[in-house]
XYZ file of C-alpha atoms in Angstrom:
209
model
C -7.688 -18.530 -17.031
C -6.506 -15.435 -16.594
C -8.267 -13.137 -13.878
C -7.940 -9.412 -12.641
C -5.633 -8.670 -9.713
C -8.300 -6.418 -8.124
C -11.470 -5.000 -9.330
C -12.649 -1.572 -9.386
C -14.668 -2.017 -6.100
C -11.462 -3.365 -4.541
C -9.124 -0.387 -5.775
C -12.152 2.074 -4.706
C -13.234 0.639 -1.126
C -10.832 -1.990 -0.210
C -7.233 -0.594 -0.434
C -5.056 0.402 2.236
C -5.792 3.933 3.046
C -8.458 5.646 5.314
C -7.639 9.197 4.040
C -7.825 10.298 0.199
C -3.985 11.037 0.372
C -3.054 7.472 1.759
C -5.327 5.879 -0.825
C -3.717 7.919 -3.464
C -0.403 6.795 -2.197
C -1.429 3.014 -2.276
C -3.107 3.447 -5.862
C -0.003 5.074 -7.124
C 1.901 1.763 -6.125
C -0.534 -0.586 -7.866
C -0.359 1.455 -10.925
C 3.555 1.106 -11.094
C 3.064 -2.500 -10.667
C 0.449 -2.594 -13.690
C 2.535 -0.428 -15.908
C 5.696 -2.759 -15.314
C 3.110 -5.783 -16.252
C 2.032 -3.883 -19.545
C 5.684 -3.666 -20.583
C 5.916 -7.290 -20.246
C 3.510 -8.037 -23.399
C 6.226 -6.579 -25.627
C 8.621 -8.589 -23.910
C 6.737 -11.503 -24.405
C 6.028 -11.269 -27.954
C 9.566 -10.334 -28.570
C 11.027 -13.537 -27.189
C 8.371 -15.641 -28.812
C 9.524 -14.083 -32.320
C 12.816 -14.653 -31.503
C 12.357 -18.218 -31.000
C 10.513 -18.560 -34.307
C 13.521 -16.777 -36.036
C 15.784 -18.910 -34.240
C 13.854 -22.346 -35.518
C 13.832 -20.787 -38.845
C 17.524 -20.499 -38.816
C 18.515 -23.865 -37.578
C 16.449 -25.394 -40.541
C 18.852 -23.428 -42.890
C 22.180 -25.025 -41.372
C 23.087 -28.540 -40.379
C 21.994 -28.228 -36.774
C 21.775 -31.299 -34.602
C 18.227 -32.933 -34.774
C 17.812 -32.820 -30.703
C 18.610 -28.943 -30.635
C 15.863 -28.324 -33.277
C 13.409 -30.900 -31.690
C 14.151 -28.832 -27.890
C 13.336 -25.698 -29.715
C 10.242 -26.776 -31.322
C 9.134 -28.389 -28.094
C 9.636 -24.814 -26.347
C 7.597 -23.064 -29.178
C 4.777 -25.626 -28.659
C 4.748 -25.152 -25.089
C 4.677 -21.301 -25.537
C 1.972 -21.388 -27.754
C -0.242 -23.352 -25.368
C -0.845 -20.189 -23.307
C -0.489 -17.475 -25.613
C -4.349 -17.175 -25.629
C -4.633 -17.018 -21.914
C -1.584 -14.308 -21.837
C -3.263 -12.290 -24.278
C -6.210 -12.280 -22.067
C -4.088 -11.281 -18.941
C -2.369 -8.369 -20.859
C -6.141 -7.159 -21.821
C -7.161 -7.313 -18.342
C -4.050 -5.375 -17.068
C -4.595 -2.591 -19.410
C -8.501 -2.122 -17.890
C -6.952 -2.277 -14.493
C -4.663 0.658 -15.685
C -7.726 2.254 -16.905
C -9.501 2.008 -13.915
C -6.585 3.085 -11.653
C -5.906 6.132 -13.724
C -9.687 7.084 -13.257
C -9.705 6.563 -9.462
C -6.528 8.548 -9.044
C -7.747 11.474 -10.981
C -11.022 11.318 -8.587
C -8.709 11.437 -5.896
C -6.383 14.132 -6.968
C -9.383 16.292 -7.659
C -10.330 15.884 -3.994
C -6.788 16.360 -2.552
C -5.710 19.199 -4.395
C -7.376 21.871 -2.502
C -5.583 20.612 0.894
C -2.111 20.508 -0.862
C 0.526 22.332 1.392
C 2.955 24.801 0.237
C 6.313 25.826 1.287
C 7.558 29.038 2.803
C 8.558 29.966 -0.838
C 5.540 29.407 -2.623
C 6.206 25.827 -3.873
C 3.618 23.207 -3.455
C 4.657 20.238 -1.566
C 5.209 17.076 -3.831
C 3.144 13.939 -3.496
C 5.694 12.200 -1.255
C 5.918 15.402 1.059
C 2.118 15.165 1.293
C 1.991 11.535 2.114
C 4.684 12.250 5.147
C 2.312 15.397 6.153
C -0.844 13.387 6.076
C 0.814 10.388 8.152
C -0.439 11.647 11.399
C -4.203 12.297 10.042
C -3.874 8.950 8.530
C -3.001 7.047 11.775
C -5.592 9.239 13.762
C -8.412 8.465 10.990
C -7.487 4.452 11.150
C -7.364 4.121 14.855
C -10.750 5.982 15.351
C -12.166 3.652 12.926
C -10.588 0.636 14.690
C -11.740 1.821 17.997
C -15.345 2.644 16.870
C -15.390 -0.980 15.114
C -14.507 -2.605 18.504
C -17.376 -0.305 20.477
C -20.022 -1.321 18.088
C -19.008 -5.315 18.181
C -18.112 -5.584 21.900
C -19.200 -2.544 23.589
C -15.717 -1.186 24.424
C -12.245 -0.354 22.644
C -9.569 -3.047 23.577
C -6.666 -1.986 25.848
C -4.340 -2.761 23.059
C -5.764 -0.199 20.555
C -6.432 2.100 23.186
C -2.528 1.894 24.061
C -1.702 2.393 20.501
C -3.887 5.662 20.419
C -2.033 6.994 23.568
C 1.020 7.088 21.516
C 0.243 9.820 19.858
C -1.296 12.906 22.067
C -2.811 14.531 18.794
C -4.600 11.592 17.980
C -5.983 11.407 21.771
C -7.104 14.692 21.566
C -8.936 14.052 18.236
C -10.690 10.773 19.879
C -11.592 12.988 22.845
C -13.404 15.521 20.937
C -15.567 13.032 18.890
C -16.299 11.090 21.785
C -14.677 7.876 21.447
C -12.551 8.644 24.513
C -13.864 10.328 27.440
C -13.007 14.104 27.640
C -11.842 13.906 31.385
C -8.929 11.007 30.235
C -5.529 12.195 31.353
C -2.452 10.808 29.361
C 0.129 9.169 31.730
C 3.641 10.416 30.974
C 6.798 9.089 31.647
C 7.506 12.809 33.228
C 4.688 12.046 35.752
C 6.541 8.960 37.018
C 9.884 10.482 37.282
C 8.308 13.257 39.326
C 6.276 11.157 41.532
C 9.621 8.910 42.029
C 11.658 11.888 43.093
C 8.938 13.140 45.748
C 9.140 9.608 47.439
C 11.219 9.754 50.765
C 14.343 7.262 50.237
C 14.292 4.697 53.099
C 17.709 3.483 54.415
C 18.067 0.103 55.518
C 20.359 -1.076 58.028
C 22.634 -3.921 56.909
C 22.917 -5.286 60.784
C 19.692 -5.179 61.249
C 18.979 -7.860 58.464
C 21.326 -10.332 60.233
């Protein structure tokens, strides 16, 4: 029995993306796949008609019986799932409508935040996806840390280490209170500076004999 790939609920709330721009990127990918599937409806119809025409032709020429029988078997097998196939394509068209509706809502939300180049031309969607990557990372990490605090009382070391990879993310987390304000990030330059300030110990090889 044919079924939806995703429901409107899943597309609206469960797809990858903590920010509107990232959700839009995800929905664009789904829409491309659904539109490709829609084209296959015409492909399937043409292939079915081609087999019927081929069978009609074989019956007008002295074709070998086993060739005709094999083609008839293929047509019977194909016709056995035409109803389910038709249903699947109907569901696919509905999904396209859902995706187009949700994407229109997202575009209305994100257009005011679209950046512009120095010459005044607006960023493309792909450029905005890239520009939004830092914000998406920060919001996603922030939500994951918050969920760990709610569930376990504290964030996991692995999640904090991930957040520490981006100074802007850490600054945002400190600002909203998920990380203590006094937290100082340890940088590799701090280690180098500390090592360079340590005195060098010379070991007398003869004393080790």
